[in-house]
mmCIF file of N, CA, C and O in Angstrom:
data_model
loop_
_atom_site.group_PDB
_atom_site.id
_atom_site.type_symbol
_atom_site.label_atom_id
_atom_site.label_comp_id
_atom_site.label_asym_id
_atom_site.label_seq_id
_atom_site.Cartn_x
_atom_site.Cartn_y
_atom_site.Cartn_z
ATOM 1 N N UNK P 13 0.840 -1.179 0.000
ATOM 2 C CA UNK P 13 0.000 0.000 0.000
ATOM 3 C C UNK P 13 0.886 1.244 0.000
ATOM 4 O O UNK P 13 1.877 1.310 0.715
ATOM 5 N N UNK P 14 0.510 2.196 -0.806
ATOM 6 C CA UNK P 14 1.205 3.473 -0.868
ATOM 7 C C UNK P 14 0.175 4.581 -0.726
ATOM 8 O O UNK P 14 -0.972 4.420 -1.134
ATOM 9 N N UNK P 15 0.571 5.700 -0.167
ATOM 10 C CA UNK P 15 -0.362 6.810 -0.048
ATOM 11 C C UNK P 15 0.380 8.133 -0.183
ATOM 12 O O UNK P 15 1.581 8.231 0.011
ATOM 13 N N UNK P 16 -0.397 9.141 -0.552
ATOM 14 C CA UNK P 16 0.091 10.517 -0.574
ATOM 15 C C UNK P 16 -1.054 11.414 -0.124
ATOM 16 O O UNK P 16 -2.202 10.982 -0.082
ATOM 17 N N UNK P 17 -0.748 12.632 0.212
ATOM 18 C CA UNK P 17 -1.790 13.549 0.671
ATOM 19 C C UNK P 17 -1.504 14.949 0.161
ATOM 20 O O UNK P 17 -0.367 15.299 -0.131
ATOM 21 N N UNK P 18 -2.592 15.713 0.039
ATOM 22 C CA UNK P 18 -2.477 17.109 -0.387
ATOM 23 C C UNK P 18 -3.719 17.853 0.070
ATOM 24 O O UNK P 18 -4.726 17.244 0.433
ATOM 25 N N UNK P 19 -3.644 19.161 0.060
ATOM 26 C CA UNK P 19 -4.782 20.012 0.418
ATOM 27 C C UNK P 19 -5.475 20.454 -0.865
ATOM 28 O O UNK P 19 -4.823 20.754 -1.866
ATOM 29 N N UNK P 20 -6.817 20.501 -0.823
ATOM 30 C CA UNK P 20 -7.591 20.873 -2.001
ATOM 31 C C UNK P 20 -8.838 21.613 -1.552
ATOM 32 O O UNK P 20 -9.454 21.250 -0.550
ATOM 33 N N UNK P 21 -9.210 22.656 -2.288
ATOM 34 C CA UNK P 21 -10.445 23.385 -2.004
ATOM 35 C C UNK P 21 -11.268 23.454 -3.276
ATOM 36 O O UNK P 21 -10.897 24.112 -4.235
ATOM 37 N N UNK P 22 -12.392 22.756 -3.290
ATOM 38 C CA UNK P 22 -13.312 22.790 -4.426
ATOM 39 C C UNK P 22 -14.084 24.107 -4.402
ATOM 40 O O UNK P 22 -14.070 24.844 -3.406
ATOM 41 N N UNK P 23 -14.773 24.400 -5.489
ATOM 42 C CA UNK P 23 -15.485 25.672 -5.604
ATOM 43 C C UNK P 23 -16.533 25.871 -4.523
ATOM 44 O O UNK P 23 -16.696 26.960 -4.003
ATOM 45 N N UNK P 24 -17.249 24.839 -4.137
ATOM 46 C CA UNK P 24 -18.309 24.982 -3.151
ATOM 47 C C UNK P 24 -17.857 24.851 -1.705
ATOM 48 O O UNK P 24 -18.661 25.004 -0.785
ATOM 49 N N UNK P 25 -16.594 24.579 -1.463
ATOM 50 C CA UNK P 25 -16.106 24.371 -0.108
ATOM 51 C C UNK P 25 -15.663 25.682 0.502
ATOM 52 O O UNK P 25 -15.020 26.507 -0.138
ATOM 53 N N UNK P 26 -15.974 25.866 1.780
ATOM 54 C CA UNK P 26 -15.588 27.106 2.461
ATOM 55 C C UNK P 26 -14.120 27.101 2.876
ATOM 56 O O UNK P 26 -13.505 28.160 2.978
ATOM 57 N N UNK P 27 -13.559 25.926 3.132
ATOM 58 C CA UNK P 27 -12.153 25.816 3.531
ATOM 59 C C UNK P 27 -11.501 24.678 2.745
ATOM 60 O O UNK P 27 -12.191 23.777 2.265
ATOM 61 N N UNK P 28 -10.184 24.701 2.620
ATOM 62 C CA UNK P 28 -9.512 23.567 1.969
ATOM 63 C C UNK P 28 -9.582 22.320 2.840
ATOM 64 O O UNK P 28 -9.619 22.392 4.059
ATOM 65 N N UNK P 29 -9.623 21.178 2.191
ATOM 66 C CA UNK P 29 -9.712 19.896 2.892
ATOM 67 C C UNK P 29 -8.473 19.055 2.585
ATOM 68 O O UNK P 29 -7.844 19.200 1.541
ATOM 69 N N UNK P 30 -8.162 18.176 3.486
ATOM 70 C CA UNK P 30 -7.042 17.252 3.299
ATOM 71 C C UNK P 30 -7.529 16.055 2.492
ATOM 72 O O UNK P 30 -8.511 15.402 2.850
ATOM 73 N N UNK P 31 -6.852 15.743 1.411
ATOM 74 C CA UNK P 31 -7.167 14.608 0.556
ATOM 75 C C UNK P 31 -6.032 13.598 0.700
ATOM 76 O O UNK P 31 -4.857 13.942 0.554
ATOM 77 N N UNK P 32 -6.381 12.360 0.993
ATOM 78 C CA UNK P 32 -5.399 11.284 1.083
ATOM 79 C C UNK P 32 -5.711 10.297 -0.032
ATOM 80 O O UNK P 32 -6.820 9.771 -0.113
ATOM 81 N N UNK P 33 -4.754 10.096 -0.931
ATOM 82 C CA UNK P 33 -4.892 9.128 -2.017
ATOM 83 C C UNK P 33 -4.143 7.866 -1.627
ATOM 84 O O UNK P 33 -2.967 7.916 -1.270
ATOM 85 N N UNK P 34 -4.840 6.731 -1.681
ATOM 86 C CA UNK P 34 -4.268 5.450 -1.277
ATOM 87 C C UNK P 34 -4.258 4.525 -2.487
ATOM 88 O O UNK P 34 -5.252 4.393 -3.190
ATOM 89 N N UNK P 35 -3.123 3.886 -2.713
ATOM 90 C CA UNK P 35 -2.976 2.950 -3.826
ATOM 91 C C UNK P 35 -2.592 1.596 -3.261
ATOM 92 O O UNK P 35 -1.598 1.466 -2.551
ATOM 93 N N UNK P 36 -3.415 0.578 -3.551
ATOM 94 C CA UNK P 36 -3.134 -0.776 -3.083
ATOM 95 C C UNK P 36 -3.017 -1.703 -4.275
ATOM 96 O O UNK P 36 -3.685 -1.516 -5.299
ATOM 97 N N UNK P 37 -2.180 -2.699 -4.140
ATOM 98 C CA UNK P 37 -1.981 -3.678 -5.202
ATOM 99 C C UNK P 37 -3.152 -4.641 -5.220
ATOM 100 O O UNK P 37 -3.562 -5.161 -4.180
ATOM 101 N N UNK P 38 -3.712 -4.850 -6.390
ATOM 102 C CA UNK P 38 -4.831 -5.764 -6.543
ATOM 103 C C UNK P 38 -4.364 -7.196 -6.289
ATOM 104 O O UNK P 38 -3.291 -7.595 -6.741
ATOM 105 N N UNK P 39 -5.159 -7.958 -5.558
ATOM 106 C CA UNK P 39 -4.803 -9.340 -5.250
ATOM 107 C C UNK P 39 -5.079 -10.188 -6.488
ATOM 108 O O UNK P 39 -6.184 -10.202 -7.021
ATOM 109 N N UNK P 40 -4.034 -10.875 -6.957
ATOM 110 C CA UNK P 40 -4.150 -11.686 -8.164
ATOM 111 C C UNK P 40 -3.770 -13.119 -7.824
ATOM 112 O O UNK P 40 -2.801 -13.358 -7.094
ATOM 113 N N UNK P 41 -4.531 -14.053 -8.339
ATOM 114 C CA UNK P 41 -4.230 -15.461 -8.148
ATOM 115 C C UNK P 41 -2.905 -15.783 -8.845
ATOM 116 O O UNK P 41 -2.666 -15.379 -9.981
ATOM 117 N N UNK P 42 -2.028 -16.502 -8.167
ATOM 118 C CA UNK P 42 -0.714 -16.822 -8.724
ATOM 119 C C UNK P 42 -0.804 -17.697 -9.970
ATOM 120 O O UNK P 42 0.061 -17.645 -10.836
ATOM 121 N N UNK P 43 -1.842 -18.490 -10.072
ATOM 122 C CA UNK P 43 -1.969 -19.385 -11.220
ATOM 123 C C UNK P 43 -2.458 -18.644 -12.471
ATOM 124 O O UNK P 43 -2.252 -19.106 -13.577
ATOM 125 N N UNK P 44 -3.119 -17.525 -12.284
ATOM 126 C CA UNK P 44 -3.651 -16.760 -13.413
ATOM 127 C C UNK P 44 -2.669 -15.660 -13.780
ATOM 128 O O UNK P 44 -2.321 -14.829 -12.964
ATOM 129 N N UNK P 45 -2.243 -15.644 -15.016
ATOM 130 C CA UNK P 45 -1.322 -14.605 -15.469
ATOM 131 C C UNK P 45 -2.107 -13.346 -15.839
ATOM 132 O O UNK P 45 -3.230 -13.422 -16.326
ATOM 133 N N UNK P 46 -1.511 -12.202 -15.583
ATOM 134 C CA UNK P 46 -2.148 -10.929 -15.910
ATOM 135 C C UNK P 46 -1.558 -10.395 -17.204
ATOM 136 O O UNK P 46 -0.358 -10.519 -17.459
ATOM 137 N N UNK P 47 -2.407 -9.778 -18.017
ATOM 138 C CA UNK P 47 -1.948 -9.223 -19.279
ATOM 139 C C UNK P 47 -1.067 -8.004 -19.043
ATOM 140 O O UNK P 47 -0.015 -7.863 -19.651
ATOM 141 N N UNK P 48 -1.486 -7.114 -18.151
ATOM 142 C CA UNK P 48 -0.726 -5.915 -17.816
ATOM 143 C C UNK P 48 -0.593 -5.834 -16.298
ATOM 144 O O UNK P 48 -1.365 -5.145 -15.641
ATOM 145 N N UNK P 49 0.365 -6.512 -15.699
ATOM 146 C CA UNK P 49 0.458 -6.527 -14.231
ATOM 147 C C UNK P 49 0.777 -5.159 -13.636
ATOM 148 O O UNK P 49 0.453 -4.898 -12.483
ATOM 149 N N UNK P 50 1.380 -4.271 -14.397
ATOM 150 C CA UNK P 50 1.699 -2.945 -13.860
ATOM 151 C C UNK P 50 0.452 -2.083 -13.673
ATOM 152 O O UNK P 50 0.495 -1.053 -13.009
ATOM 153 N N UNK P 51 -0.690 -2.489 -14.254
ATOM 154 C CA UNK P 51 -1.925 -1.738 -14.088
ATOM 155 C C UNK P 51 -2.827 -2.331 -13.019
ATOM 156 O O UNK P 51 -3.981 -1.954 -12.899
ATOM 157 N N UNK P 52 -2.332 -3.255 -12.235
ATOM 158 C CA UNK P 52 -3.150 -3.943 -11.238
ATOM 159 C C UNK P 52 -3.231 -3.214 -9.912
ATOM 160 O O UNK P 52 -3.008 -3.813 -8.871
ATOM 161 N N UNK P 53 -3.528 -1.933 -9.930
ATOM 162 C CA UNK P 53 -3.638 -1.136 -8.705
ATOM 163 C C UNK P 53 -5.078 -0.696 -8.490
ATOM 164 O O UNK P 53 -5.817 -0.467 -9.430
ATOM 165 N N UNK P 54 -5.462 -0.585 -7.246
ATOM 166 C CA UNK P 54 -6.761 -0.019 -6.874
ATOM 167 C C UNK P 54 -6.509 1.296 -6.152
ATOM 168 O O UNK P 54 -5.615 1.390 -5.315
ATOM 169 N N UNK P 55 -7.310 2.318 -6.464
ATOM 170 C CA UNK P 55 -7.119 3.656 -5.905
ATOM 171 C C UNK P 55 -8.322 4.047 -5.067
ATOM 172 O O UNK P 55 -9.460 3.767 -5.436
ATOM 173 N N UNK P 56 -8.051 4.699 -3.950
ATOM 174 C CA UNK P 56 -9.100 5.229 -3.082
ATOM 175 C C UNK P 56 -8.712 6.647 -2.690
ATOM 176 O O UNK P 56 -7.539 6.952 -2.503
ATOM 177 N N UNK P 57 -9.725 7.499 -2.557
ATOM 178 C CA UNK P 57 -9.512 8.888 -2.154
ATOM 179 C C UNK P 57 -10.298 9.126 -0.879
ATOM 180 O O UNK P 57 -11.482 8.827 -0.798
ATOM 181 N N UNK P 58 -9.647 9.686 0.112
ATOM 182 C CA UNK P 58 -10.288 9.952 1.397
ATOM 183 C C UNK P 58 -10.205 11.455 1.666
ATOM 184 O O UNK P 58 -9.121 12.033 1.646
ATOM 185 N N UNK P 59 -11.362 12.067 1.887
ATOM 186 C CA UNK P 59 -11.424 13.479 2.267
ATOM 187 C C UNK P 59 -11.667 13.508 3.765
ATOM 188 O O UNK P 59 -12.670 12.979 4.246
ATOM 189 N N UNK P 60 -10.769 14.131 4.508
ATOM 190 C CA UNK P 60 -10.846 14.060 5.965
ATOM 191 C C UNK P 60 -10.276 15.313 6.609
ATOM 192 O O UNK P 60 -9.568 16.093 5.965
ATOM 193 N N UNK P 61 -10.607 15.482 7.877
ATOM 194 C CA UNK P 61 -9.972 16.532 8.675
ATOM 195 C C UNK P 61 -9.117 15.922 9.784
ATOM 196 O O UNK P 61 -8.588 16.630 10.623
ATOM 197 N N UNK P 62 -8.993 14.603 9.800
ATOM 198 C CA UNK P 62 -8.152 13.925 10.782
ATOM 199 C C UNK P 62 -6.687 14.057 10.382
ATOM 200 O O UNK P 62 -6.352 14.066 9.204
ATOM 201 N N UNK P 63 -5.812 14.132 11.365
ATOM 202 C CA UNK P 63 -4.380 14.302 11.110
ATOM 203 C C UNK P 63 -3.614 13.013 11.412
ATOM 204 O O UNK P 63 -2.580 13.040 12.049
ATOM 205 N N UNK P 64 -4.137 11.906 10.940
ATOM 206 C CA UNK P 64 -3.502 10.619 11.138
ATOM 207 C C UNK P 64 -2.625 10.288 9.936
ATOM 208 O O UNK P 64 -2.720 10.909 8.883
ATOM 209 N N UNK P 65 -1.828 9.259 10.097
ATOM 210 C CA UNK P 65 -1.053 8.739 8.971
ATOM 211 C C UNK P 65 -2.002 8.132 7.939
ATOM 212 O O UNK P 65 -3.108 7.700 8.276
ATOM 213 N N UNK P 66 -1.570 8.089 6.691
ATOM 214 C CA UNK P 66 -2.423 7.598 5.611
ATOM 215 C C UNK P 66 -2.900 6.181 5.792
ATOM 216 O O UNK P 66 -4.065 5.859 5.539
ATOM 217 N N UNK P 67 -2.023 5.293 6.251
ATOM 218 C CA UNK P 67 -2.418 3.901 6.442
ATOM 219 C C UNK P 67 -3.433 3.763 7.569
ATOM 220 O O UNK P 67 -4.388 2.984 7.467
ATOM 221 N N UNK P 68 -3.268 4.532 8.637
ATOM 222 C CA UNK P 68 -4.234 4.496 9.739
ATOM 223 C C UNK P 68 -5.598 5.011 9.290
ATOM 224 O O UNK P 68 -6.631 4.456 9.666
ATOM 225 N N UNK P 69 -5.618 6.083 8.483
ATOM 226 C CA UNK P 69 -6.876 6.596 7.942
ATOM 227 C C UNK P 69 -7.564 5.558 7.076
ATOM 228 O O UNK P 69 -8.782 5.353 7.164
ATOM 229 N N UNK P 70 -6.801 4.919 6.214
ATOM 230 C CA UNK P 70 -7.352 3.915 5.310
ATOM 231 C C UNK P 70 -7.986 2.776 6.094
ATOM 232 O O UNK P 70 -9.095 2.350 5.797
ATOM 233 N N UNK P 71 -7.298 2.299 7.131
ATOM 234 C CA UNK P 71 -7.844 1.210 7.941
ATOM 235 C C UNK P 71 -9.100 1.664 8.706
ATOM 236 O O UNK P 71 -10.070 0.925 8.825
ATOM 237 N N UNK P 72 -9.090 2.884 9.209
ATOM 238 C CA UNK P 72 -10.235 3.403 9.957
ATOM 239 C C UNK P 72 -11.465 3.532 9.060
ATOM 240 O O UNK P 72 -12.553 3.088 9.421
ATOM 241 N N UNK P 73 -11.309 4.130 7.889
ATOM 242 C CA UNK P 73 -12.452 4.339 7.011
ATOM 243 C C UNK P 73 -12.907 3.050 6.335
ATOM 244 O O UNK P 73 -14.101 2.867 6.098
ATOM 245 N N UNK P 74 -12.004 2.141 6.006
ATOM 246 C CA UNK P 74 -12.410 0.884 5.394
ATOM 247 C C UNK P 74 -13.101 -0.035 6.381
ATOM 248 O O UNK P 74 -13.843 -0.923 5.983
ATOM 249 N N UNK P 75 -12.865 0.161 7.655
ATOM 250 C CA UNK P 75 -13.536 -0.635 8.670
ATOM 251 C C UNK P 75 -15.048 -0.390 8.645
ATOM 252 O O UNK P 75 -15.830 -1.277 8.934
ATOM 253 N N UNK P 76 -15.458 0.803 8.255
ATOM 254 C CA UNK P 76 -16.877 1.148 8.261
ATOM 255 C C UNK P 76 -17.390 1.548 6.886
ATOM 256 O O UNK P 76 -18.419 2.205 6.769
ATOM 257 N N UNK P 77 -16.719 1.124 5.839
ATOM 258 C CA UNK P 77 -17.015 1.618 4.498
ATOM 259 C C UNK P 77 -18.385 1.185 3.967
ATOM 260 O O UNK P 77 -18.979 1.895 3.178
ATOM 261 N N UNK P 78 -18.916 0.061 4.361
ATOM 262 C CA UNK P 78 -20.192 -0.386 3.823
ATOM 263 C C UNK P 78 -21.407 0.155 4.545
ATOM 264 O O UNK P 78 -22.541 -0.045 4.115
ATOM 265 N N UNK P 79 -21.213 0.868 5.643
ATOM 266 C CA UNK P 79 -22.338 1.315 6.463
ATOM 267 C C UNK P 79 -23.259 2.273 5.710
ATOM 268 O O UNK P 79 -24.473 2.211 5.866
ATOM 269 N N UNK P 80 -22.705 3.152 4.870
ATOM 270 C CA UNK P 80 -23.543 4.092 4.126
ATOM 271 C C UNK P 80 -24.509 3.359 3.203
ATOM 272 O O UNK P 80 -25.645 3.776 3.016
ATOM 273 N N UNK P 81 -24.081 2.237 2.636
ATOM 274 C CA UNK P 81 -24.964 1.465 1.762
ATOM 275 C C UNK P 81 -26.102 0.827 2.556
ATOM 276 O O UNK P 81 -27.236 0.755 2.068
ATOM 277 N N UNK P 82 -25.820 0.360 3.763
ATOM 278 C CA UNK P 82 -26.888 -0.204 4.594
ATOM 279 C C UNK P 82 -27.914 0.863 4.979
ATOM 280 O O UNK P 82 -29.123 0.619 4.970
ATOM 281 N N UNK P 83 -27.434 2.048 5.316
ATOM 282 C CA UNK P 83 -28.343 3.142 5.677
ATOM 283 C C UNK P 83 -29.188 3.532 4.478
ATOM 284 O O UNK P 83 -30.408 3.731 4.583
ATOM 285 N N UNK P 84 -28.566 3.650 3.308
ATOM 286 C CA UNK P 84 -29.309 4.016 2.100
ATOM 287 C C UNK P 84 -30.349 2.954 1.756
ATOM 288 O O UNK P 84 -31.478 3.277 1.368
ATOM 289 N N UNK P 85 -29.999 1.680 1.914
ATOM 290 C CA UNK P 85 -30.944 0.606 1.637
ATOM 291 C C UNK P 85 -32.130 0.649 2.598
ATOM 292 O O UNK P 85 -33.277 0.446 2.194
ATOM 293 N N UNK P 86 -31.880 0.928 3.869
ATOM 294 C CA UNK P 86 -32.973 1.021 4.843
ATOM 295 C C UNK P 86 -33.864 2.224 4.556
ATOM 296 O O UNK P 86 -35.085 2.144 4.700
ATOM 297 N N UNK P 87 -33.260 3.332 4.136
ATOM 298 C CA UNK P 87 -34.059 4.525 3.830
ATOM 299 C C UNK P 87 -34.897 4.332 2.572
ATOM 300 O O UNK P 87 -36.083 4.646 2.551
ATOM 301 N N UNK P 88 -34.287 3.807 1.518
ATOM 302 C CA UNK P 88 -34.999 3.676 0.248
ATOM 303 C C UNK P 88 -35.955 2.489 0.223
ATOM 304 O O UNK P 88 -37.042 2.583 -0.338
ATOM 305 N N UNK P 89 -35.564 1.378 0.817
ATOM 306 C CA UNK P 89 -36.384 0.179 0.744
ATOM 307 C C UNK P 89 -37.451 0.077 1.812
ATOM 308 O O UNK P 89 -38.494 -0.533 1.593
ATOM 309 N N UNK P 90 -37.208 0.682 2.974
ATOM 310 C CA UNK P 90 -38.140 0.530 4.083
ATOM 311 C C UNK P 90 -38.622 1.863 4.642
ATOM 312 O O UNK P 90 -39.226 1.894 5.702
ATOM 313 N N UNK P 91 -38.353 2.943 3.948
ATOM 314 C CA UNK P 91 -38.801 4.294 4.328
ATOM 315 C C UNK P 91 -38.432 4.618 5.776
ATOM 316 O O UNK P 91 -39.234 5.163 6.525
ATOM 317 N N UNK P 92 -37.214 4.283 6.161
ATOM 318 C CA UNK P 92 -36.788 4.535 7.533
ATOM 319 C C UNK P 92 -36.720 6.024 7.837
ATOM 320 O O UNK P 92 -36.886 6.441 8.978
ATOM 321 N N UNK P 93 -36.516 6.853 6.824
ATOM 322 C CA UNK P 93 -36.418 8.296 7.049
ATOM 323 C C UNK P 93 -37.779 8.981 7.094
ATOM 324 O O UNK P 93 -37.847 10.173 7.383
ATOM 325 N N UNK P 94 -38.861 8.270 6.826
ATOM 326 C CA UNK P 94 -40.202 8.869 6.833
ATOM 327 C C UNK P 94 -40.781 8.862 8.248
ATOM 328 O O UNK P 94 -40.854 7.819 8.890
ATOM 329 N N UNK P 95 -41.165 10.026 8.724
ATOM 330 C CA UNK P 95 -41.815 10.148 10.029
ATOM 331 C C UNK P 95 -43.307 10.267 9.769
ATOM 332 O O UNK P 95 -43.776 11.210 9.152
ATOM 333 N N UNK P 96 -44.059 9.296 10.255
ATOM 334 C CA UNK P 96 -45.468 9.226 9.883
ATOM 335 C C UNK P 96 -46.420 9.670 10.979
ATOM 336 O O UNK P 96 -47.590 9.881 10.717
ATOM 337 N N UNK P 97 -45.936 9.815 12.208
ATOM 338 C CA UNK P 97 -46.837 10.139 13.326
ATOM 339 C C UNK P 97 -46.360 11.399 14.032
ATOM 340 O O UNK P 97 -45.249 11.884 13.827
ATOM 341 N N UNK P 98 -47.222 11.915 14.942
ATOM 342 C CA UNK P 98 -46.901 13.150 15.641
ATOM 343 C C UNK P 98 -46.123 12.945 16.934
ATOM 344 O O UNK P 98 -45.380 13.816 17.345
ATOM 345 N N UNK P 99 -46.276 11.819 17.572
ATOM 346 C CA UNK P 99 -45.654 11.625 18.878
ATOM 347 C C UNK P 99 -44.355 10.841 18.811
ATOM 348 O O UNK P 99 -44.033 10.180 17.822
ATOM 349 N N UNK P 100 -43.611 10.919 19.911
ATOM 350 C CA UNK P 100 -42.329 10.219 19.989
ATOM 351 C C UNK P 100 -42.509 8.713 19.986
ATOM 352 O O UNK P 100 -41.843 7.997 19.235
ATOM 353 N N UNK P 101 -43.391 8.200 20.838
ATOM 354 C CA UNK P 101 -43.552 6.751 20.973
ATOM 355 C C UNK P 101 -44.112 6.100 19.717
ATOM 356 O O UNK P 101 -43.630 5.024 19.326
ATOM 357 N N UNK P 102 -45.098 6.689 19.028
ATOM 358 C CA UNK P 102 -45.516 6.083 17.750
ATOM 359 C C UNK P 102 -44.393 6.079 16.714
ATOM 360 O O UNK P 102 -44.242 5.120 15.963
ATOM 361 N N UNK P 103 -43.591 7.151 16.681
ATOM 362 C CA UNK P 103 -42.470 7.188 15.740
ATOM 363 C C UNK P 103 -41.413 6.141 16.098
ATOM 364 O O UNK P 103 -40.829 5.508 15.219
ATOM 365 N N UNK P 104 -41.146 5.972 17.395
ATOM 366 C CA UNK P 104 -40.172 4.967 17.823
ATOM 367 C C UNK P 104 -40.660 3.562 17.469
ATOM 368 O O UNK P 104 -39.877 2.732 16.986
ATOM 369 N N UNK P 105 -41.939 3.292 17.683
ATOM 370 C CA UNK P 105 -42.492 1.981 17.341
ATOM 371 C C UNK P 105 -42.449 1.757 15.829
ATOM 372 O O UNK P 105 -42.115 0.653 15.363
ATOM 373 N N UNK P 106 -42.754 2.795 15.059
ATOM 374 C CA UNK P 106 -42.701 2.713 13.602
ATOM 375 C C UNK P 106 -41.277 2.398 13.132
ATOM 376 O O UNK P 106 -41.060 1.524 12.282
ATOM 377 N N UNK P 107 -40.286 3.086 13.694
ATOM 378 C CA UNK P 107 -38.892 2.850 13.318
ATOM 379 C C UNK P 107 -38.446 1.443 13.705
ATOM 380 O O UNK P 107 -37.734 0.774 12.949
ATOM 381 N N UNK P 108 -38.880 0.976 14.890
ATOM 382 C CA UNK P 108 -38.508 -0.369 15.313
ATOM 383 C C UNK P 108 -39.115 -1.428 14.404
ATOM 384 O O UNK P 108 -38.446 -2.409 14.045
ATOM 385 N N UNK P 109 -40.373 -1.255 14.010
ATOM 386 C CA UNK P 109 -41.001 -2.217 13.100
ATOM 387 C C UNK P 109 -40.300 -2.226 11.741
ATOM 388 O O UNK P 109 -40.102 -3.282 11.139
ATOM 389 N N UNK P 110 -39.916 -1.058 11.281
ATOM 390 C CA UNK P 110 -39.194 -0.994 10.003
ATOM 391 C C UNK P 110 -37.829 -1.663 10.116
ATOM 392 O O UNK P 110 -37.388 -2.346 9.182
ATOM 393 N N UNK P 111 -37.153 -1.491 11.244
ATOM 394 C CA UNK P 111 -35.848 -2.133 11.418
ATOM 395 C C UNK P 111 -35.985 -3.647 11.575
ATOM 396 O O UNK P 111 -35.147 -4.401 11.102
ATOM 397 N N UNK P 112 -37.051 -4.089 12.211
ATOM 398 C CA UNK P 112 -37.295 -5.541 12.292
ATOM 399 C C UNK P 112 -37.523 -6.101 10.898
ATOM 400 O O UNK P 112 -36.969 -7.149 10.530
ATOM 401 N N UNK P 113 -38.323 -5.405 10.096
ATOM 402 C CA UNK P 113 -38.560 -5.835 8.713
ATOM 403 C C UNK P 113 -37.253 -5.852 7.919
ATOM 404 O O UNK P 113 -36.988 -6.772 7.144
ATOM 405 N N UNK P 114 -36.418 -4.843 8.115
ATOM 406 C CA UNK P 114 -35.134 -4.780 7.423
ATOM 407 C C UNK P 114 -34.223 -5.937 7.831
ATOM 408 O O UNK P 114 -33.589 -6.568 6.994
ATOM 409 N N UNK P 115 -34.192 -6.256 9.142
ATOM 410 C CA UNK P 115 -33.362 -7.357 9.614
ATOM 411 C C UNK P 115 -33.858 -8.702 9.114
ATOM 412 O O UNK P 115 -33.062 -9.593 8.784
ATOM 413 N N UNK P 116 -35.179 -8.894 9.061
ATOM 414 C CA UNK P 116 -35.741 -10.128 8.494
ATOM 415 C C UNK P 116 -35.364 -10.224 7.022
ATOM 416 O O UNK P 116 -34.960 -11.285 6.541
ATOM 417 N N UNK P 117 -35.445 -9.114 6.315
ATOM 418 C CA UNK P 117 -35.049 -9.074 4.896
ATOM 419 C C UNK P 117 -33.581 -9.447 4.734
ATOM 420 O O UNK P 117 -33.215 -10.234 3.860
ATOM 421 N N UNK P 118 -32.718 -8.904 5.592
ATOM 422 C CA UNK P 118 -31.288 -9.229 5.524
ATOM 423 C C UNK P 118 -31.027 -10.684 5.854
ATOM 424 O O UNK P 118 -30.097 -11.288 5.325
ATOM 425 N N UNK P 119 -31.861 -11.264 6.717
ATOM 426 C CA UNK P 119 -31.700 -12.667 7.085
ATOM 427 C C UNK P 119 -31.964 -13.619 5.928
ATOM 428 O O UNK P 119 -31.387 -14.701 5.851
ATOM 429 N N UNK P 120 -32.858 -13.197 5.032
ATOM 430 C CA UNK P 120 -33.138 -14.043 3.869
ATOM 431 C C UNK P 120 -32.156 -13.739 2.785
ATOM 432 O O UNK P 120 -31.857 -14.438 1.921
#
């Protein structure tokens, strides 16, 4: 794994952000030959305000990298973001029922 970092400010950003670019070698089966082995790299870009080393950042963010997809699936598939009632307890019960349905769905 190799990494580099730089500061970048996009047009819509109020302040510059730290960008960490991480390059890891793609895992290739030893029995299968690659046509262009020098192109077997995977690239990741991390925008962060943490001042950690690049490898530590990569491990921290990859540990939780799939969570956004689970949240999006619960919101889009089970309307978890929709508040349907006026009170706290009906909303809590509604959210719990939706999460039970989501967990049953994940179980299958």
